[in-house]
Amino acid sequence: MADVTIPPVIHLRGLEKRFGIGDAEHSAIDHINLTIKKGEFVAIMGPSGCGKTTLLNILGLLDRSFDGDYELDGQSVDTISKRKQARIRSQQIGFVFQNFNLVPRLSVIENVALPLIYKGIIRTKRLKIASEILRNFHLNEREYYMPHQLSGGQTQRVAIARALVNEPSIILADEPTGNLDSRASHIIMEELSDLHKRGNTIIMVTHNPRLTTYASRVITMLDGRIDTDTKSHIAPQKNRRHKKPVRKTKRNKK
Amino acid sequence: MRFLLLNHAQNAYQSLRSSRVRSFLTMLGVTIGIASITAILALSSGASKIISDQISSVGGNIAVIRPGTTTDPIASITQSGLNRDYAASTLTEADITYITNITNVRSIAPLMVLSGTIKADSVAPINSPIVASTPSLADISNLQLREGQFLDNGINQNVVVVGSDLSVNVFGTESSIGRILSIHNQSFTVIGILKKLNDPMNYNSVDFDNTAIINFASGKKLNNNVAQIQQINVKTKPDTDLKATISDISKALVNSHAGEHDFSILTGEQIAKPTSQLFYAIAGGSTAIAAVSLIVGGIGIMNIMLVTVAERTREIGIRKALGASNSDISWQFLIESLAISLGGGISGYICGYILAFGISHFLTFDPAFSWEIVAIALTISVVMGTLFGLYPAMRAARKDPIESLYQV
């Protein structure tokens, strides 16, 4: 019963995200109920346009315009101020993007040190921390390379190093191996699964079914809904406090 | 915030360096504006300094009385100090007597500037002034003689003291003692020649190098027996309170003018304000040009910052995803635009002085350095950087992180 006393890291109730207005309106996310506990490695699968990335953006507090409830560490996101949300992004959430998203005009070490700026750490200390983390990724020889001088695999490892430099509890990865060959993908996935073993919560969006073997839980999405879930926590929690009837409950079972 | 400011400054330095040509061109706009403002201020304060130096060199205990009430400093700048060509002066001969009787006044020199032809062997240039005054003018205005003697109460004939340039102009030589000079078709004997002063700008508004100085009585005679006094210079005794003396003078004059306060008494800095209209016309014109170039420079900053923001949309998205708040982002861009304008301001300040020294080659005075000019140059550039950087910075901060991140 541990998961009753400790609030889940992420708890979604009736989450809905719509785009467009009037006739053109469609739901990218259609009433999703989802609970993710600390230390889970969740892989989210599904075809393009099913709302995976939208979901990830909402989880990462980048997208604030949605309906429904999102509780992060037991606190409703609606009640958190913008500034506070930025601080949460800075201290608790690490992002890994498909297209790496390094800042092209900054060197590798400066890219890795970037999140530390917003934690208010002074420059020399930032670079020291960044250098240490790059050593863990065997990239310490590339510290002063520019991003365009790196291979795809190296770039993504830099991006992961950057996501980890703040020691976040949640790591959100949007197709982290999207553009990489299988060998580079394997290295990246080993890194992620290593992080998972150290107790981090990882939520990864992917196209590749082979990568789901690293995950402890696999969710497939279809048309903005959760289609299958290898381990569902929703049913019991929904009964605890239900504000509105939740549709598609049967879809979440399996 | 705390450390972020320093960090933003480093970031701005890096980003400006990475697009050197662009940053340089943008700064150039600010540089030109600040340079012209600095040059104008340096030259005009140099001009004022020359006059205030003249006053302090004679002890600093000098007051100047002028007709009319131009106590407003702006008006005394825009109007020429001596309305010698038009209005009748409100200062009278009687005033001179009143002032002379005041306890702490050491000497007094009324100044009556006449226009008329000066000629001897040849005719003097049209702008050569004729000044009628008293012997104490030499003491008050620190005039020194190269040859001969200054006016003297003992000499009642028509005598004249000439400036060295005037002497050369009409006699063809600097040594013209004893020769006859014709003013208003009256003959005057040259009894003294002034040392070359080479400062056409002084608080008498008279270029003594080109002047013929005659006795006050002779001047009155030339002017149909009317004393048309444009200025009275008063020197007080050393180590007396100048302010108290001025209020004594003021009381005495109000009394003699039947209660009318139709004169102004200037001291120190007030006298030092250059009275040349031409100078201020030039300064005003170049200030307007400088203002226009500053506005254009500012628009340039805004333009470049908008381009930078657009170019870095993705970086903004990344930074937001990594924990930057909106204010972090806007500070980043605001400080970058501040860096441009400050850089332009500093280089403009330096160029301004180079320009001012270049121009001063053709003038009789040097530009002056003062902390006010530094403060003005820096303030203008900071204000510009903020003003024109604010909109791009706010635009950057308002960008939606998701759209920014997935922008190709």
PDB file of N, CA and C in Angstrom, chain B residues 60-65 71 99 102-105 232 234-237 240-254 261 263-271:
ATOM      1  N   GLY B  60      37.623  86.372  -9.441  1.00  0.00           N
ATOM      2  CA  GLY B  60      36.305  85.796  -9.221  1.00  0.00           C
ATOM      3  C   GLY B  60      35.320  86.754  -8.572  1.00  0.00           C
ATOM      4  N   ASN B  61      35.767  87.973  -8.292  1.00  0.00           N
ATOM      5  CA  ASN B  61      34.841  88.890  -7.615  1.00  0.00           C
ATOM      6  C   ASN B  61      34.302  89.917  -8.596  1.00  0.00           C
ATOM      7  N   ILE B  62      33.737  89.396  -9.662  1.00  0.00           N
ATOM      8  CA  ILE B  62      33.242  90.279 -10.712  1.00  0.00           C
ATOM      9  C   ILE B  62      31.750  90.072 -10.905  1.00  0.00           C
ATOM     10  N   ALA B  63      31.041  91.148 -11.037  1.00  0.00           N
ATOM     11  CA  ALA B  63      29.625  91.067 -11.372  1.00  0.00           C
ATOM     12  C   ALA B  63      29.394  91.877 -12.636  1.00  0.00           C
ATOM     13  N   VAL B  64      28.448  91.415 -13.432  1.00  0.00           N
ATOM     14  CA  VAL B  64      28.147  92.108 -14.672  1.00  0.00           C
ATOM     15  C   VAL B  64      26.683  92.526 -14.642  1.00  0.00           C
ATOM     16  N   ILE B  65      26.446  93.801 -14.909  1.00  0.00           N
ATOM     17  CA  ILE B  65      25.061  94.280 -14.905  1.00  0.00           C
ATOM     18  C   ILE B  65      24.655  94.524 -16.342  1.00  0.00           C
ATOM     19  N   THR B  71      16.920  86.787 -16.581  1.00  0.00           N
ATOM     20  CA  THR B  71      17.437  85.900 -15.535  1.00  0.00           C
ATOM     21  C   THR B  71      17.256  84.452 -15.944  1.00  0.00           C
ATOM     22  N   ILE B  99      26.547 103.076  -8.144  1.00  0.00           N
ATOM     23  CA  ILE B  99      27.300 101.857  -7.881  1.00  0.00           C
ATOM     24  C   ILE B  99      28.681 102.187  -7.317  1.00  0.00           C
ATOM     25  N   ILE B 102      28.884 102.488  -3.572  1.00  0.00           N
ATOM     26  CA  ILE B 102      28.631 101.352  -2.686  1.00  0.00           C
ATOM     27  C   ILE B 102      29.955 100.910  -2.063  1.00  0.00           C
ATOM     28  N   THR B 103      29.885 100.573  -0.774  1.00  0.00           N
ATOM     29  CA  THR B 103      31.099 100.382   0.022  1.00  0.00           C
ATOM     30  C   THR B 103      32.114  99.422  -0.592  1.00  0.00           C
ATOM     31  N   ASN B 104      31.687  98.227  -0.941  1.00  0.00           N
ATOM     32  CA  ASN B 104      32.666  97.207  -1.280  1.00  0.00           C
ATOM     33  C   ASN B 104      33.081  97.191  -2.754  1.00  0.00           C
ATOM     34  N   VAL B 105      32.578  98.119  -3.529  1.00  0.00           N
ATOM     35  CA  VAL B 105      32.932  98.138  -4.947  1.00  0.00           C
ATOM     36  C   VAL B 105      34.311  98.763  -5.114  1.00  0.00           C
ATOM     37  N   ILE B 232      27.601  96.984 -17.427  1.00  0.00           N
ATOM     38  CA  ILE B 232      28.477  97.602 -16.428  1.00  0.00           C
ATOM     39  C   ILE B 232      29.227  96.481 -15.725  1.00  0.00           C
ATOM     40  N   VAL B 234      31.499  95.312 -12.685  1.00  0.00           N
ATOM     41  CA  VAL B 234      31.800  95.771 -11.338  1.00  0.00           C
ATOM     42  C   VAL B 234      32.794  94.808 -10.723  1.00  0.00           C
ATOM     43  N   LYS B 235      33.842  95.349 -10.130  1.00  0.00           N
ATOM     44  CA  LYS B 235      34.778  94.504  -9.404  1.00  0.00           C
ATOM     45  C   LYS B 235      34.717  94.889  -7.939  1.00  0.00           C
ATOM     46  N   THR B 236      34.513  93.920  -7.078  1.00  0.00           N
ATOM     47  CA  THR B 236      34.429  94.232  -5.651  1.00  0.00           C
ATOM     48  C   THR B 236      35.807  94.102  -5.024  1.00  0.00           C
ATOM     49  N   LYS B 237      35.906  94.657  -3.804  1.00  0.00           N
ATOM     50  CA  LYS B 237      37.186  94.545  -3.101  1.00  0.00           C
ATOM     51  C   LYS B 237      37.433  93.080  -2.760  1.00  0.00           C
ATOM     52  N   THR B 240      35.655  90.328   0.144  1.00  0.00           N
ATOM     53  CA  THR B 240      34.366  90.818   0.623  1.00  0.00           C
ATOM     54  C   THR B 240      33.289  89.914   0.057  1.00  0.00           C
ATOM     55  N   ASP B 241      32.135  90.008   0.665  1.00  0.00           N
ATOM     56  CA  ASP B 241      31.039  89.128   0.255  1.00  0.00           C
ATOM     57  C   ASP B 241      30.398  89.646  -1.030  1.00  0.00           C
ATOM     58  N   LEU B 242      30.605  88.907  -2.117  1.00  0.00           N
ATOM     59  CA  LEU B 242      30.105  89.341  -3.421  1.00  0.00           C
ATOM     60  C   LEU B 242      28.581  89.403  -3.425  1.00  0.00           C
ATOM     61  N   LYS B 243      27.963  88.435  -2.759  1.00  0.00           N
ATOM     62  CA  LYS B 243      26.495  88.375  -2.751  1.00  0.00           C
ATOM     63  C   LYS B 243      25.897  89.602  -2.088  1.00  0.00           C
ATOM     64  N   ALA B 244      26.476  89.976  -0.950  1.00  0.00           N
ATOM     65  CA  ALA B 244      25.966  91.130  -0.218  1.00  0.00           C
ATOM     66  C   ALA B 244      26.114  92.383  -1.073  1.00  0.00           C
ATOM     67  N   THR B 245      27.256  92.499  -1.737  1.00  0.00           N
ATOM     68  CA  THR B 245      27.487  93.662  -2.586  1.00  0.00           C
ATOM     69  C   THR B 245      26.467  93.707  -3.712  1.00  0.00           C
ATOM     70  N   ILE B 246      26.203  92.529  -4.288  1.00  0.00           N
ATOM     71  CA  ILE B 246      25.239  92.492  -5.390  1.00  0.00           C
ATOM     72  C   ILE B 246      23.873  92.958  -4.926  1.00  0.00           C
ATOM     73  N   SER B 247      23.470  92.518  -3.731  1.00  0.00           N
ATOM     74  CA  SER B 247      22.136  92.934  -3.286  1.00  0.00           C
ATOM     75  C   SER B 247      22.131  94.430  -2.987  1.00  0.00           C
ATOM     76  N   ASP B 248      23.290  94.962  -2.531  1.00  0.00           N
ATOM     77  CA  ASP B 248      23.387  96.418  -2.357  1.00  0.00           C
ATOM     78  C   ASP B 248      23.207  97.132  -3.695  1.00  0.00           C
ATOM     79  N   ILE B 249      23.932  96.620  -4.708  1.00  0.00           N
ATOM     80  CA  ILE B 249      23.848  97.224  -6.038  1.00  0.00           C
ATOM     81  C   ILE B 249      22.418  97.165  -6.536  1.00  0.00           C
ATOM     82  N   SER B 250      21.811  96.004  -6.349  1.00  0.00           N
ATOM     83  CA  SER B 250      20.454  95.805  -6.827  1.00  0.00           C
ATOM     84  C   SER B 250      19.506  96.816  -6.197  1.00  0.00           C
ATOM     85  N   LYS B 251      19.641  96.999  -4.867  1.00  0.00           N
ATOM     86  CA  LYS B 251      18.781  97.950  -4.168  1.00  0.00           C
ATOM     87  C   LYS B 251      18.988  99.365  -4.718  1.00  0.00           C
ATOM     88  N   ALA B 252      20.267  99.720  -4.865  1.00  0.00           N
ATOM     89  CA  ALA B 252      20.588 101.059  -5.331  1.00  0.00           C
ATOM     90  C   ALA B 252      19.986 101.303  -6.714  1.00  0.00           C
ATOM     91  N   LEU B 253      20.089 100.306  -7.585  1.00  0.00           N
ATOM     92  CA  LEU B 253      19.597 100.469  -8.957  1.00  0.00           C
ATOM     93  C   LEU B 253      18.073 100.522  -9.000  1.00  0.00           C
ATOM     94  N   VAL B 254      17.422  99.668  -8.214  1.00  0.00           N
ATOM     95  CA  VAL B 254      15.961  99.693  -8.180  1.00  0.00           C
ATOM     96  C   VAL B 254      15.496 101.069  -7.726  1.00  0.00           C
ATOM     97  N   HIS B 261      12.569  96.925 -11.706  1.00  0.00           N
ATOM     98  CA  HIS B 261      13.706  95.995 -11.744  1.00  0.00           C
ATOM     99  C   HIS B 261      13.972  95.622 -13.204  1.00  0.00           C
ATOM    100  N   PHE B 263      16.876  95.319 -14.941  1.00  0.00           N
ATOM    101  CA  PHE B 263      18.286  95.029 -15.227  1.00  0.00           C
ATOM    102  C   PHE B 263      18.565  93.657 -14.636  1.00  0.00           C
ATOM    103  N   SER B 264      19.665  93.060 -14.997  1.00  0.00           N
ATOM    104  CA  SER B 264      20.024  91.803 -14.359  1.00  0.00           C
ATOM    105  C   SER B 264      21.501  91.845 -13.977  1.00  0.00           C
ATOM    106  N   ILE B 265      21.772  91.267 -12.828  1.00  0.00           N
ATOM    107  CA  ILE B 265      23.146  91.224 -12.347  1.00  0.00           C
ATOM    108  C   ILE B 265      23.620  89.775 -12.405  1.00  0.00           C
ATOM    109  N   LEU B 266      24.643  89.560 -13.172  1.00  0.00           N
ATOM    110  CA  LEU B 266      25.129  88.192 -13.359  1.00  0.00           C
ATOM    111  C   LEU B 266      26.485  88.028 -12.682  1.00  0.00           C
ATOM    112  N   THR B 267      26.713  86.830 -12.153  1.00  0.00           N
ATOM    113  CA  THR B 267      28.029  86.554 -11.575  1.00  0.00           C
ATOM    114  C   THR B 267      28.480  85.166 -12.031  1.00  0.00           C
ATOM    115  N   GLY B 268      29.759  84.943 -11.865  1.00  0.00           N
ATOM    116  CA  GLY B 268      30.354  83.616 -12.054  1.00  0.00           C
ATOM    117  C   GLY B 268      29.823  82.867 -13.262  1.00  0.00           C
ATOM    118  N   GLU B 269      29.186  81.713 -12.990  1.00  0.00           N
ATOM    119  CA  GLU B 269      28.737  80.814 -14.038  1.00  0.00           C
ATOM    120  C   GLU B 269      27.759  81.481 -15.004  1.00  0.00           C
ATOM    121  N   GLN B 270      26.935  82.379 -14.445  1.00  0.00           N
ATOM    122  CA  GLN B 270      25.922  83.016 -15.297  1.00  0.00           C
ATOM    123  C   GLN B 270      26.578  83.830 -16.401  1.00  0.00           C
ATOM    124  N   ILE B 271      27.670  84.511 -16.032  1.00  0.00           N
ATOM    125  CA  ILE B 271      28.355  85.309 -17.044  1.00  0.00           C
ATOM    126  C   ILE B 271      28.997  84.379 -18.053  1.00  0.00           C
TER     127      ILE B 271
END
